[in-house]
XYZ file of C-alpha atoms in Angstrom:
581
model
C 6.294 -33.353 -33.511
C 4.225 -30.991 -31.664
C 1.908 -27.964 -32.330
C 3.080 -23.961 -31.720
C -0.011 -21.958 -32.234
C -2.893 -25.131 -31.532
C -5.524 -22.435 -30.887
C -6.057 -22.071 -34.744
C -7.368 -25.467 -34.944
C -10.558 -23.556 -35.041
C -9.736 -23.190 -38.623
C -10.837 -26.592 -39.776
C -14.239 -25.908 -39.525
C -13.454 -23.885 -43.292
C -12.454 -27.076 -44.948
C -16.203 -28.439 -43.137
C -18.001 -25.462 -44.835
C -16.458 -26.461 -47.723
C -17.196 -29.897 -48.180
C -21.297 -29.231 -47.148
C -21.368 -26.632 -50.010
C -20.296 -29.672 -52.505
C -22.621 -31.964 -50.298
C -25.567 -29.685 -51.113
C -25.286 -28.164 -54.898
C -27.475 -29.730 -57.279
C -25.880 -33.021 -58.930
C -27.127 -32.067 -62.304
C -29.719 -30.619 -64.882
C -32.306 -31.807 -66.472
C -31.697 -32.137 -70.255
C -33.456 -33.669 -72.761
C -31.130 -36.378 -75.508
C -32.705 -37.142 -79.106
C -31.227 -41.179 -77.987
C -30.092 -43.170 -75.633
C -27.806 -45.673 -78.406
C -24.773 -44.221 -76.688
C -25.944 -44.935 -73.267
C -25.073 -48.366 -72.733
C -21.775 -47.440 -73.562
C -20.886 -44.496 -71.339
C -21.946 -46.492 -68.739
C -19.700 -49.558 -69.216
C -16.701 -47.017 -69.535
C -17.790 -45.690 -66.510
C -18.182 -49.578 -64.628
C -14.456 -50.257 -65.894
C -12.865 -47.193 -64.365
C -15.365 -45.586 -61.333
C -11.978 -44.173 -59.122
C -11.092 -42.580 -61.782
C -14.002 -41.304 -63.296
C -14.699 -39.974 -59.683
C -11.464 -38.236 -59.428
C -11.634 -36.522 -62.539
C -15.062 -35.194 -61.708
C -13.962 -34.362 -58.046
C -10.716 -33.280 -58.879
C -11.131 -29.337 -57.921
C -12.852 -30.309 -54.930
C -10.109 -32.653 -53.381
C -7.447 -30.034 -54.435
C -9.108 -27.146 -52.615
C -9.854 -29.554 -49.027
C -6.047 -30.654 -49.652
C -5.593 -26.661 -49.701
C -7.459 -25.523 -46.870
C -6.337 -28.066 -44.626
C -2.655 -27.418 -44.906
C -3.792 -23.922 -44.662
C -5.079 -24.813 -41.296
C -1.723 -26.921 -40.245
C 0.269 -23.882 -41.173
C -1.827 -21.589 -38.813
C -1.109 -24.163 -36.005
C 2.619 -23.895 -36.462
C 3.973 -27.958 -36.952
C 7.391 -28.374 -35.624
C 9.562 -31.224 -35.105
C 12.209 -30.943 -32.417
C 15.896 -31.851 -32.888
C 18.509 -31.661 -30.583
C 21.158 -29.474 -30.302
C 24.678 -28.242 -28.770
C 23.929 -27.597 -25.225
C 25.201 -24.293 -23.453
C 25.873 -20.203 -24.849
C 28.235 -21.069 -26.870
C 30.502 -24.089 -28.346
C 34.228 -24.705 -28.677
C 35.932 -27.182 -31.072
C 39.512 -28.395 -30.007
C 40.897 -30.226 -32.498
C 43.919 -32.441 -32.772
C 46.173 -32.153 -35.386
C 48.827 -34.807 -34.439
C 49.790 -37.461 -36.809
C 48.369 -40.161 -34.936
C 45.219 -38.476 -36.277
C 46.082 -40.211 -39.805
C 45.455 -43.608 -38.375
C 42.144 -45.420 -38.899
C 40.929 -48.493 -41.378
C 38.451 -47.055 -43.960
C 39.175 -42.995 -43.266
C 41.212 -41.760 -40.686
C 40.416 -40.622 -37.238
C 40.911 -37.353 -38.776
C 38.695 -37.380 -41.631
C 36.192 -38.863 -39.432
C 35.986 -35.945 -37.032
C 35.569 -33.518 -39.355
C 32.859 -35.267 -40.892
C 31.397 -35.229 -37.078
C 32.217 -31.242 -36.800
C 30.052 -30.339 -39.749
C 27.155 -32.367 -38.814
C 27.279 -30.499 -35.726
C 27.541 -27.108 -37.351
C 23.800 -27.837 -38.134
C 23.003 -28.164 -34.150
C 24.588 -24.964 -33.073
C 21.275 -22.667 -33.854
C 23.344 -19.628 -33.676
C 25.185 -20.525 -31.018
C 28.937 -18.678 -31.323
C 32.212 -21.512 -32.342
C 35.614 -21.093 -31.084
C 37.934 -23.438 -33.055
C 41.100 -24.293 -31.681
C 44.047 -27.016 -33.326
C 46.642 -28.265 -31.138
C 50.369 -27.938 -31.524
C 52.996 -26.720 -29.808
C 51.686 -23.706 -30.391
C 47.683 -23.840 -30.346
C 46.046 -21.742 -32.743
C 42.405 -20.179 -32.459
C 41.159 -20.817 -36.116
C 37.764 -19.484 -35.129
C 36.602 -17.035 -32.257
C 33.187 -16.364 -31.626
C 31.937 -17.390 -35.278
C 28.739 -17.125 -36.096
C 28.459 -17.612 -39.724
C 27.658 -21.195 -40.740
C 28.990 -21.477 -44.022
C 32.572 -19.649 -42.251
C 32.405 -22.087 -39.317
C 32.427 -25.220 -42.230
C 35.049 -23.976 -44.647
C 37.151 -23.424 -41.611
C 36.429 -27.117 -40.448
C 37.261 -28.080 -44.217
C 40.415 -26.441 -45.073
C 42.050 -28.353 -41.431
C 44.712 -30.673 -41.462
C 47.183 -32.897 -40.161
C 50.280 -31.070 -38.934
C 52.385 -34.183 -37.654
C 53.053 -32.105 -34.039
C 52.363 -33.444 -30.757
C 49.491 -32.966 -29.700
C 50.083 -31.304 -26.233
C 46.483 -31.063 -25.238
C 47.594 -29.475 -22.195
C 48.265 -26.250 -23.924
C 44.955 -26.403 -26.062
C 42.725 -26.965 -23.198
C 44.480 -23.735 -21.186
C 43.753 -21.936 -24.408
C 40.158 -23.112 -24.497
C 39.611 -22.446 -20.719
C 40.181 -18.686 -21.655
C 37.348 -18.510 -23.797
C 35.268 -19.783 -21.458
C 34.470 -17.488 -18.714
C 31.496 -17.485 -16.874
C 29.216 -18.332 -19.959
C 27.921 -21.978 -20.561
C 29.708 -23.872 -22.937
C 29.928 -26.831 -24.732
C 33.767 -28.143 -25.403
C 34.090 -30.649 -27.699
C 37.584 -32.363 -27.975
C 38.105 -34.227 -31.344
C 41.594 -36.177 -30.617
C 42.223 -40.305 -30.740
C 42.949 -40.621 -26.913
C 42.440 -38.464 -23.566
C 42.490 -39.350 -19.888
C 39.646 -37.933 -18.285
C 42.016 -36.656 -15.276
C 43.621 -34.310 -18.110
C 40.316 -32.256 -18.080
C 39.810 -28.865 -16.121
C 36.992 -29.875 -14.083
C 36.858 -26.674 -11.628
C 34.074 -25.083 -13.694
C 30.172 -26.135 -13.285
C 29.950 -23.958 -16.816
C 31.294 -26.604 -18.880
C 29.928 -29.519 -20.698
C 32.927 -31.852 -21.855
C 32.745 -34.091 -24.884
C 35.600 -36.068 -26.413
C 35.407 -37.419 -29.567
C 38.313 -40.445 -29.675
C 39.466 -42.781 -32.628
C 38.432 -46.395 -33.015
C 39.375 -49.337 -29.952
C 40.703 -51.652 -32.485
C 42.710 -50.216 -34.605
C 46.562 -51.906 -35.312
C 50.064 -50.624 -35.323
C 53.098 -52.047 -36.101
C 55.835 -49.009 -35.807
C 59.890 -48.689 -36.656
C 60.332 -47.014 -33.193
C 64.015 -46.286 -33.374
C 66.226 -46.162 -36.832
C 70.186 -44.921 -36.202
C 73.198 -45.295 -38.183
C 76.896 -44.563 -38.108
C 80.026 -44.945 -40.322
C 83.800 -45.351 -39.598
C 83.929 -43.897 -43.565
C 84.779 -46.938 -44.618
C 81.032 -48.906 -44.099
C 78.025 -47.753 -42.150
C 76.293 -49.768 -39.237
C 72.743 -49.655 -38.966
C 69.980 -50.401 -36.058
C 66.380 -50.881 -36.188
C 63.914 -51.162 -33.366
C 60.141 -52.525 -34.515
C 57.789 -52.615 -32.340
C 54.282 -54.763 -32.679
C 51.149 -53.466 -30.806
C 49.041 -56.440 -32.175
C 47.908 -59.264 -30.406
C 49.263 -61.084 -33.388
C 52.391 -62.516 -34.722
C 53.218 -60.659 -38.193
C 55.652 -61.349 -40.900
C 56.991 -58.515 -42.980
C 59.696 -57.410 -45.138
C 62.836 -54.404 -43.726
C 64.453 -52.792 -46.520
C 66.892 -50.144 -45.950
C 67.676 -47.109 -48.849
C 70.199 -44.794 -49.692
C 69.107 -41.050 -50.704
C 68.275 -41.744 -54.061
C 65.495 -44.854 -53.288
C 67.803 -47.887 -54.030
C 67.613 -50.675 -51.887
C 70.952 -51.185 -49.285
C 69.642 -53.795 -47.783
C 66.623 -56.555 -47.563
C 65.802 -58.792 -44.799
C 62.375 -60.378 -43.736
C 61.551 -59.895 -39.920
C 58.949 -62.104 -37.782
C 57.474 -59.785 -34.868
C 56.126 -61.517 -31.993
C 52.353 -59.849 -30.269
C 53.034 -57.191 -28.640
C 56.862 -57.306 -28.740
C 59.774 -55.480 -29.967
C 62.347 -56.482 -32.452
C 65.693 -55.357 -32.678
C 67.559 -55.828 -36.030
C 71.351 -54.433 -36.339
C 73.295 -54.417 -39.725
C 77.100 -54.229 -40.185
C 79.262 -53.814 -43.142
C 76.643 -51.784 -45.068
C 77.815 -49.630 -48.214
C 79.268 -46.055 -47.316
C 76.033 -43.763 -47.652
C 75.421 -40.175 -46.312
C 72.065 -40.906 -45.654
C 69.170 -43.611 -45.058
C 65.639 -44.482 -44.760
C 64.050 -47.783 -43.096
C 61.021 -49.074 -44.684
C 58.528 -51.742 -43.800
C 56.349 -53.551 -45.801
C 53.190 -54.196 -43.402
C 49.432 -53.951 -43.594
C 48.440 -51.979 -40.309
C 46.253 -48.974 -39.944
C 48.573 -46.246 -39.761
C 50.889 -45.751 -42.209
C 52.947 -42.985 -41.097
C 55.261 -44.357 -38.781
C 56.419 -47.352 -41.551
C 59.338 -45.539 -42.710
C 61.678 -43.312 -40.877
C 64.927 -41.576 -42.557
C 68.598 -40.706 -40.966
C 71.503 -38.237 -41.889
C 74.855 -40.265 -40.860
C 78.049 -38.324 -39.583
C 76.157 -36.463 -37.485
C 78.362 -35.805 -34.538
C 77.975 -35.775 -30.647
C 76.769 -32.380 -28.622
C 78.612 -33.205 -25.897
C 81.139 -30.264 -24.823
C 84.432 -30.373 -22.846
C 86.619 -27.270 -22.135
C 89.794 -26.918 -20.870
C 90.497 -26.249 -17.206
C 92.877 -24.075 -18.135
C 90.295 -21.364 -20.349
C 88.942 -18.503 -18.738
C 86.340 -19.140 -16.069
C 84.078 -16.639 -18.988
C 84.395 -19.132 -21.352
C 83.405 -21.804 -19.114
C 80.726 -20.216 -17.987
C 79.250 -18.949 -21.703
C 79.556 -22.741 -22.845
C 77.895 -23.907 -19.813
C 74.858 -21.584 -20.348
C 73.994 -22.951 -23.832
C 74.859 -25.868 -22.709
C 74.216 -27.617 -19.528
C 76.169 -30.648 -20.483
C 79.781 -29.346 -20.766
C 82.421 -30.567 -18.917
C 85.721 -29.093 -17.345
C 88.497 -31.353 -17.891
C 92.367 -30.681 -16.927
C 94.899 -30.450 -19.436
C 96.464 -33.901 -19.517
C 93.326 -35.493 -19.932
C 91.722 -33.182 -23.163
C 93.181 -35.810 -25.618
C 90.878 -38.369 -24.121
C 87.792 -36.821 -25.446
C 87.844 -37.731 -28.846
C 83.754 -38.007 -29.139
C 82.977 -34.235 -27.849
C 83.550 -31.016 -28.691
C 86.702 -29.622 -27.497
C 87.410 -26.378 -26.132
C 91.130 -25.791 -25.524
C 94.250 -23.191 -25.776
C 96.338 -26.756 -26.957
C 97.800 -26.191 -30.460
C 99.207 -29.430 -30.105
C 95.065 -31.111 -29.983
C 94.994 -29.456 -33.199
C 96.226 -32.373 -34.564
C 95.519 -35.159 -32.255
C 91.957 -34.728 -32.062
C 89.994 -36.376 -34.419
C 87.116 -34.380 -34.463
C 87.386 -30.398 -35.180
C 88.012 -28.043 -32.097
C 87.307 -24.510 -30.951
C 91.013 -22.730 -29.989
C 91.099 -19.887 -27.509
C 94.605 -18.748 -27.725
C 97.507 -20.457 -28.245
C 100.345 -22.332 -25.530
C 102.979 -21.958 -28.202
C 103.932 -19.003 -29.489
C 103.865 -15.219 -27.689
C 101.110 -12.477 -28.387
C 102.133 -9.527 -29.914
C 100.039 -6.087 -29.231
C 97.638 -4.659 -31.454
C 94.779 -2.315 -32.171
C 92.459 -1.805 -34.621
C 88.447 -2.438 -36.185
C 87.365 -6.234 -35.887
C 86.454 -6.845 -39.466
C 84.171 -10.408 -40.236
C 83.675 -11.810 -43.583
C 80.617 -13.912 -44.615
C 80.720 -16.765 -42.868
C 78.169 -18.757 -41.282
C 80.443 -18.649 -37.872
C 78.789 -15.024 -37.556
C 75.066 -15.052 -38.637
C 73.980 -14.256 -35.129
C 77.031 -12.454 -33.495
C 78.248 -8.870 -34.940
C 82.145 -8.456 -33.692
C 82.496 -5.017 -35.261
C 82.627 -3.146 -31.440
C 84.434 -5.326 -29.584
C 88.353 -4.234 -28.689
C 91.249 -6.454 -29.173
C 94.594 -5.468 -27.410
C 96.496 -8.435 -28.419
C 96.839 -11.286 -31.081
C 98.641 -14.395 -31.430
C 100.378 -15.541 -34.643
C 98.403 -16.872 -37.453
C 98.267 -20.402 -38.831
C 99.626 -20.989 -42.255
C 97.409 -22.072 -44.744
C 94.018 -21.676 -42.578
C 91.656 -19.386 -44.034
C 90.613 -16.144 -41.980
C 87.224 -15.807 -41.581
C 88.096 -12.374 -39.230
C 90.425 -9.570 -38.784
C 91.699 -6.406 -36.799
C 93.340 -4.277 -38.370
C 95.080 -6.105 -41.309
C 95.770 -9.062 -38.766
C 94.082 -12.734 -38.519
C 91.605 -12.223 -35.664
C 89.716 -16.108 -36.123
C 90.215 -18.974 -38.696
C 88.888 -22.156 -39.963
C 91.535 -24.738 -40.645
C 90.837 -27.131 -43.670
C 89.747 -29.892 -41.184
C 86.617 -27.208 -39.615
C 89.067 -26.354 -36.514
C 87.652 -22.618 -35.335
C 90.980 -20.504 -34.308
C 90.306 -17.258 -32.012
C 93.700 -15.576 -31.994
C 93.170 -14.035 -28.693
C 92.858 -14.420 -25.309
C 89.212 -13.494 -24.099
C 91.412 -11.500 -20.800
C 92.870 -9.246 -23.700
C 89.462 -7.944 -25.317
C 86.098 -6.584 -24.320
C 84.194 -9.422 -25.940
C 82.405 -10.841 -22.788
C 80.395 -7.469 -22.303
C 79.382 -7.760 -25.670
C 76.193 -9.594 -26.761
C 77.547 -11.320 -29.994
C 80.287 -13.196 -27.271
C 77.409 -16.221 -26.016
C 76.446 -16.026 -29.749
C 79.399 -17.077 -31.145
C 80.174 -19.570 -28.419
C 76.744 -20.784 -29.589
C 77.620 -20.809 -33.194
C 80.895 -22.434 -32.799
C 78.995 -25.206 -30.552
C 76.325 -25.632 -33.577
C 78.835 -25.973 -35.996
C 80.904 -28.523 -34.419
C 78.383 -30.721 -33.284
C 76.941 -31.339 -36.618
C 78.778 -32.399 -39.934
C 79.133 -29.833 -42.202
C 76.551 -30.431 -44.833
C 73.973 -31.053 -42.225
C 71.654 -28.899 -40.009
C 70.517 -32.125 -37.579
C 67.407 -33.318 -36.864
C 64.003 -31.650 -36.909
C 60.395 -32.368 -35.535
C 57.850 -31.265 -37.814
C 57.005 -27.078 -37.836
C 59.544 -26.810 -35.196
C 61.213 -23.225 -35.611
C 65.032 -23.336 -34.785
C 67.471 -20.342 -35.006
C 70.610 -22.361 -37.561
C 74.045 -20.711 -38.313
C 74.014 -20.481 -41.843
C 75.977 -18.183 -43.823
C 74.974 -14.543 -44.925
C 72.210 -14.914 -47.680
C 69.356 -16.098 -49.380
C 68.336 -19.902 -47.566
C 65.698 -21.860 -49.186
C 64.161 -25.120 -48.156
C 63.393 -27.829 -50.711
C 61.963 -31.283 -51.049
C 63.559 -34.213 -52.285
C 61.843 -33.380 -55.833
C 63.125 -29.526 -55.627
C 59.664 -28.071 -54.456
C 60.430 -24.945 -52.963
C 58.810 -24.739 -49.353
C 59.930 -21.951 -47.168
C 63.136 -19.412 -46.613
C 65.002 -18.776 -43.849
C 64.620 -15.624 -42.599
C 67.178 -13.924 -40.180
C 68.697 -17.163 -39.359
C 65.384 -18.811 -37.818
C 64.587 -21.951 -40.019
C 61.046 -23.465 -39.870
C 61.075 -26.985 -40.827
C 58.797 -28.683 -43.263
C 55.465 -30.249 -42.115
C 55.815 -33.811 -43.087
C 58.622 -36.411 -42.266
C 61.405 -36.820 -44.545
C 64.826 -35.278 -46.072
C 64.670 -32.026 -46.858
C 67.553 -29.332 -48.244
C 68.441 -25.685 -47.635
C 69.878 -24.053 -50.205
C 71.591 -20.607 -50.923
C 73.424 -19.801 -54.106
C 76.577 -21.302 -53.394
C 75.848 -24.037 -50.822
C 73.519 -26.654 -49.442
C 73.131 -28.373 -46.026
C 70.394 -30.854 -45.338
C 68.336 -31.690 -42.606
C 65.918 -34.251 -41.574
C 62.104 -33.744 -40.000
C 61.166 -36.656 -37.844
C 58.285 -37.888 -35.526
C 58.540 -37.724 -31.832
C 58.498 -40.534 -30.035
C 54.953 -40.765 -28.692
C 53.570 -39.971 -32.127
C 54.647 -43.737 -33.278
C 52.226 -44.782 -30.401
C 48.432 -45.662 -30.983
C 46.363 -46.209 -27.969
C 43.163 -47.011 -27.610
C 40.379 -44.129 -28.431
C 38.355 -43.135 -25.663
C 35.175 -41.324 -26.262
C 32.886 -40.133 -22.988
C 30.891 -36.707 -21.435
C 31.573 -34.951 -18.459
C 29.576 -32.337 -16.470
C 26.334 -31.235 -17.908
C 24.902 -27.339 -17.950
C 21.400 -27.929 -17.198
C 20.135 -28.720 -14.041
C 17.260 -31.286 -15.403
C 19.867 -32.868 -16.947
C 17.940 -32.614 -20.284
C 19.079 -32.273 -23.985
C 18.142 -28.495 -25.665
C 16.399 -29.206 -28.530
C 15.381 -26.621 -30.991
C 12.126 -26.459 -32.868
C 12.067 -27.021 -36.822
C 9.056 -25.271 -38.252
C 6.949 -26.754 -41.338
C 5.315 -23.975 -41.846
C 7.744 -22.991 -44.924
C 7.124 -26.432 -47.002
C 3.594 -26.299 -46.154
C 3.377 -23.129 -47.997
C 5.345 -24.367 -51.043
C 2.832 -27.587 -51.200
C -0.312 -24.583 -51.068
C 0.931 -22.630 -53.511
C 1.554 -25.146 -55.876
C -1.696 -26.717 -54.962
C -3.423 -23.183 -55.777
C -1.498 -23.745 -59.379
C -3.075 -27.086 -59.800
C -6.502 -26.130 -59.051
C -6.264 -23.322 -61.707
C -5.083 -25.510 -64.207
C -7.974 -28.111 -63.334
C -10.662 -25.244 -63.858
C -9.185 -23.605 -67.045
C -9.465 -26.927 -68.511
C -13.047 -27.173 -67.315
C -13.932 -23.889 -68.678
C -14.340 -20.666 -66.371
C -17.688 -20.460 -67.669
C -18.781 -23.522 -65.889
């Protein structure tokens, strides 16, 4: 506590003139009493309470020292100092990542924004840059301010399950920067210092991390599979304890029923890998484990079954065009000779082979046909609404030829009158052409559709794949109105011009349109079933004393309050007394 303005300590001496005046009045008057019967009395009274009787005859006098000599403490300016944010300005970087949700009493989370708004009282003006991390970082604040703006913005944040990728936050946050001074402070459960940009003698670096000893126990990997008559399961736990734990693995189908039960001893620090065989025929199922640890999130993890392989082989035989468009969106594909297409039963197969369309097990893309002749023909490609097209418009492209049409396939696109492409009953996609007798290849909507047809046939039917959360992905869906759902029917988002936008939190989700539905699931990533040890420290340091700012918190407002009511008091005290007096 110190004094701002110690030259009016001069003032006390009113208080002093004050006190002599009482010191000096007369004590009392002469007064003549017809008898003293009372006295004795009055005086015991007086012997039984003297404080008392002494206050309540020096009341006023007390009251106005009490008065003057705050009076003379406000003159003199009482502060107390308190520290505060060092630098020009401050910038939050928070992490949003679901490891964030871990933690014993309150999350990591919770207990960093508790930290931010006690700090929002430090920054004495100073302007906040808030900043979340994600794939894409987001600048919640800029330059703010506003105190009460700068707390409802740390209020309203939240978990959004992505990883972190502090490497993009920090870039973000070094553009703010500058030349000016600032404080960063980095609210996240774990960073290595070597991750910071040290090159600037303008920063002050603070990270905030989560608790040393908190405990995970994690179901790091959950797949399934089904020959359509059963489904095979595999489970991967992991325990990041020093201690041996006992729980309980249940798997469930879509609607919460238990498939299976089975109780599982982890060693420390070890990983256990459970596999199940002969389960019931499901489409889809979530792995559950019953454990006390401090983070939750990563105790259950869900799976779509019949999802199919990416992989892509095309025939030698194709046009070097179509090799090369399926090699673009996909840096997998193989080229395979003829003879040896039928051995690729697990990938996607791209072939001219009517006979594959039959020996294959999975469905294929057909360019062309190696059993029947093409015929010529001109006329306006016409495309019906089929999810095949959502991205690629054929209505310009020129066709000069056409093979014969497959019975009993439905045509999904014509020219002319004539089958241009078809879907067989089995999800085979049929171009009736070769790609030598069109224009298609100088046409956007060609690598399109080769996309399309890849998407389609890599993933069952009623499924869109896997998803990590708030990750944006362009999905060939039919021509319409897409919805996404919960598992309890909440609406969530739409799907607007093909580019879906999955949900937020992990779990099995459905989009919808009028006539159809295809699910899809939203998953952690791998490193976000991790907890590491938190890590808190400072680098650098913007003064060159090396000592805290503090700012200075005047009295001078309460000690006016306590006057003014004092003032009150004192009137009261004399109006009881009598003005007259």
């Amino acid at each position: 506590m110190g004094f701002s303005q110690i030259l009016f300590s001069w003032t006390a001496i009113i208080p002093v003139i004050v006190l002599l005046y009482y010191f000096f009045r007369k004590k009392y008057t002469d007064q003549s009493v017809s008898s003293t019967l009372f006295w004795s009395e009055i005086m015991q009274e007086t012997r039984v309470s003297p404080y008392l009787k002494h206050l309540q005859k020096n009341a006023l006098l007390y009251l106005q020292l009490l008065a003057l000599l705050l009076l003379v403490l406000a003159l003199m300016n009482p502060y107390v100092k308190k520290s505060t944010i060092a630098g020009a300005q401050t910038i939050f970087i928070v992490d949003t990542s679901a490891t964030m949700l871990a933690g014993k009493e309150q999350s990591t989370f919770d207990a960093h924004k508790k930290e931010m708004l006690s700090l929002v009282n430090q920054l004495d003006g100073r302007p906040v840059t808030l900043i979340t991390t994600g794939n894409t970082p987001q600048a919640v604040l800029q330059q703010e301010t506003n105190a009460k703006d700068i707390e409802k913005a740390v209020q309203d944040l939240q978990v959004t399950y992505e990883s972190a990728q502090m490497n993009k936050a920090l870039d973000v946050a070094q553009a703010f920067v500058g030349e000016t001074p600032t404080s960063i402070y980095v609210f996240t459960d774990t960073l290595d210092k070597k991750q910071l940009p040290m090159e600037k003698d303008s920063v002050k670096w603070i990270v905030q991390g989560s608790a040393k000893d908190l405990t995970n126990i994690a179901i790091t990997k959950f797949a399934a599979t089904t020959d359509g008559k059963a489904t095979m399961a595999l489970v991967q736990l992991q325990n990041d304890t020093g201690k041996e734990h006992n729980l309980t693995l249940t798997l469930e189908n879509a609607k919460g029923e238990e498939v299976i039960t089975e109780k599982v001893t982890i060693p420390a620090n070890e990983a256990v890998t459970k596999t199940f065989k002969d389960l019931p025929l499901v489409d889809s199922m979530t792995a559950i484990i019953d454990v006390q640890d401090d983070y939750a999130i990563d105790n259950s993890q869900s799976v779509l079954l019949q999802t199919a392989t990416s992989k892509v082989v095309v025939d030698q035989n194709m046009h070097q065009l179509i090799q090369k468009g399926f090699q673009t969106i996909n840096s997998g594909v193989k080229i395979v000779p003829p003879l040896q297409m039928v051995d690729s039963q697990d990938a996607t197969v791209v072939t001219n082979q009517t006979a594959l369309l039959k020996e294959m097990v999975k469905p294929i893309v057909l360019f062309g046909r190696d059993d029947s002749e093409k015929i010529e023909m001109n006329g306006v490609v016409k495309t019906t609404n089929d999810a095949l097209f959502a991205f690629s418009d054929l209505k310009d492209i020129y066709v000069s030829a056409l093979y014969p049409a497959f019975d009993g396939y439905k045509t999904i696109a014509t020219v002319g009158d004539k089958p241009f492409i078809q879907r067989s009953t089995e999800g085979d996609i049929i171009i009736l052409a070769d790609i030598a007798d069109t224009d298609w290849p100088l046409h956007p909507s060609f690598p399109l559709f080769l996309w399309s047809a890849q998407q389609q046939l890599a993933e069952s039917i009623g499924s869109l794949g896997i998803f990590t959360p708030n990750e944006q992905r362009s999905v060939a869906l039919a021509q319409g109105e897409w919805s996404v759902y919960a598992q309890d029917d909440e609406f969530l988002s739409t799907v607007t011009n093909g580019l879906l936008t999955a949900p937020m939190k992990p779990g099995v989700y459905t989009a919808r349109s009028n006539s159809e539905e295809k699910r899809l699931i939203v998953q952690l990533q791998a490193q976000e079933r991790v907890i590491e040890k938190g890590t808190s420290y400072t680098l650098g340091e913007l003064q060159e004393s090396g000592k805290e700012e503090v700012s200075k918190t005047s009295f001078v407002p309460w000690l006016i309050l306590i006057i003014l009511v004092l003032l009150v008091s004192e009137w009261e005290v004399q109006r009881r007394r009598g003005f007259t007096n």
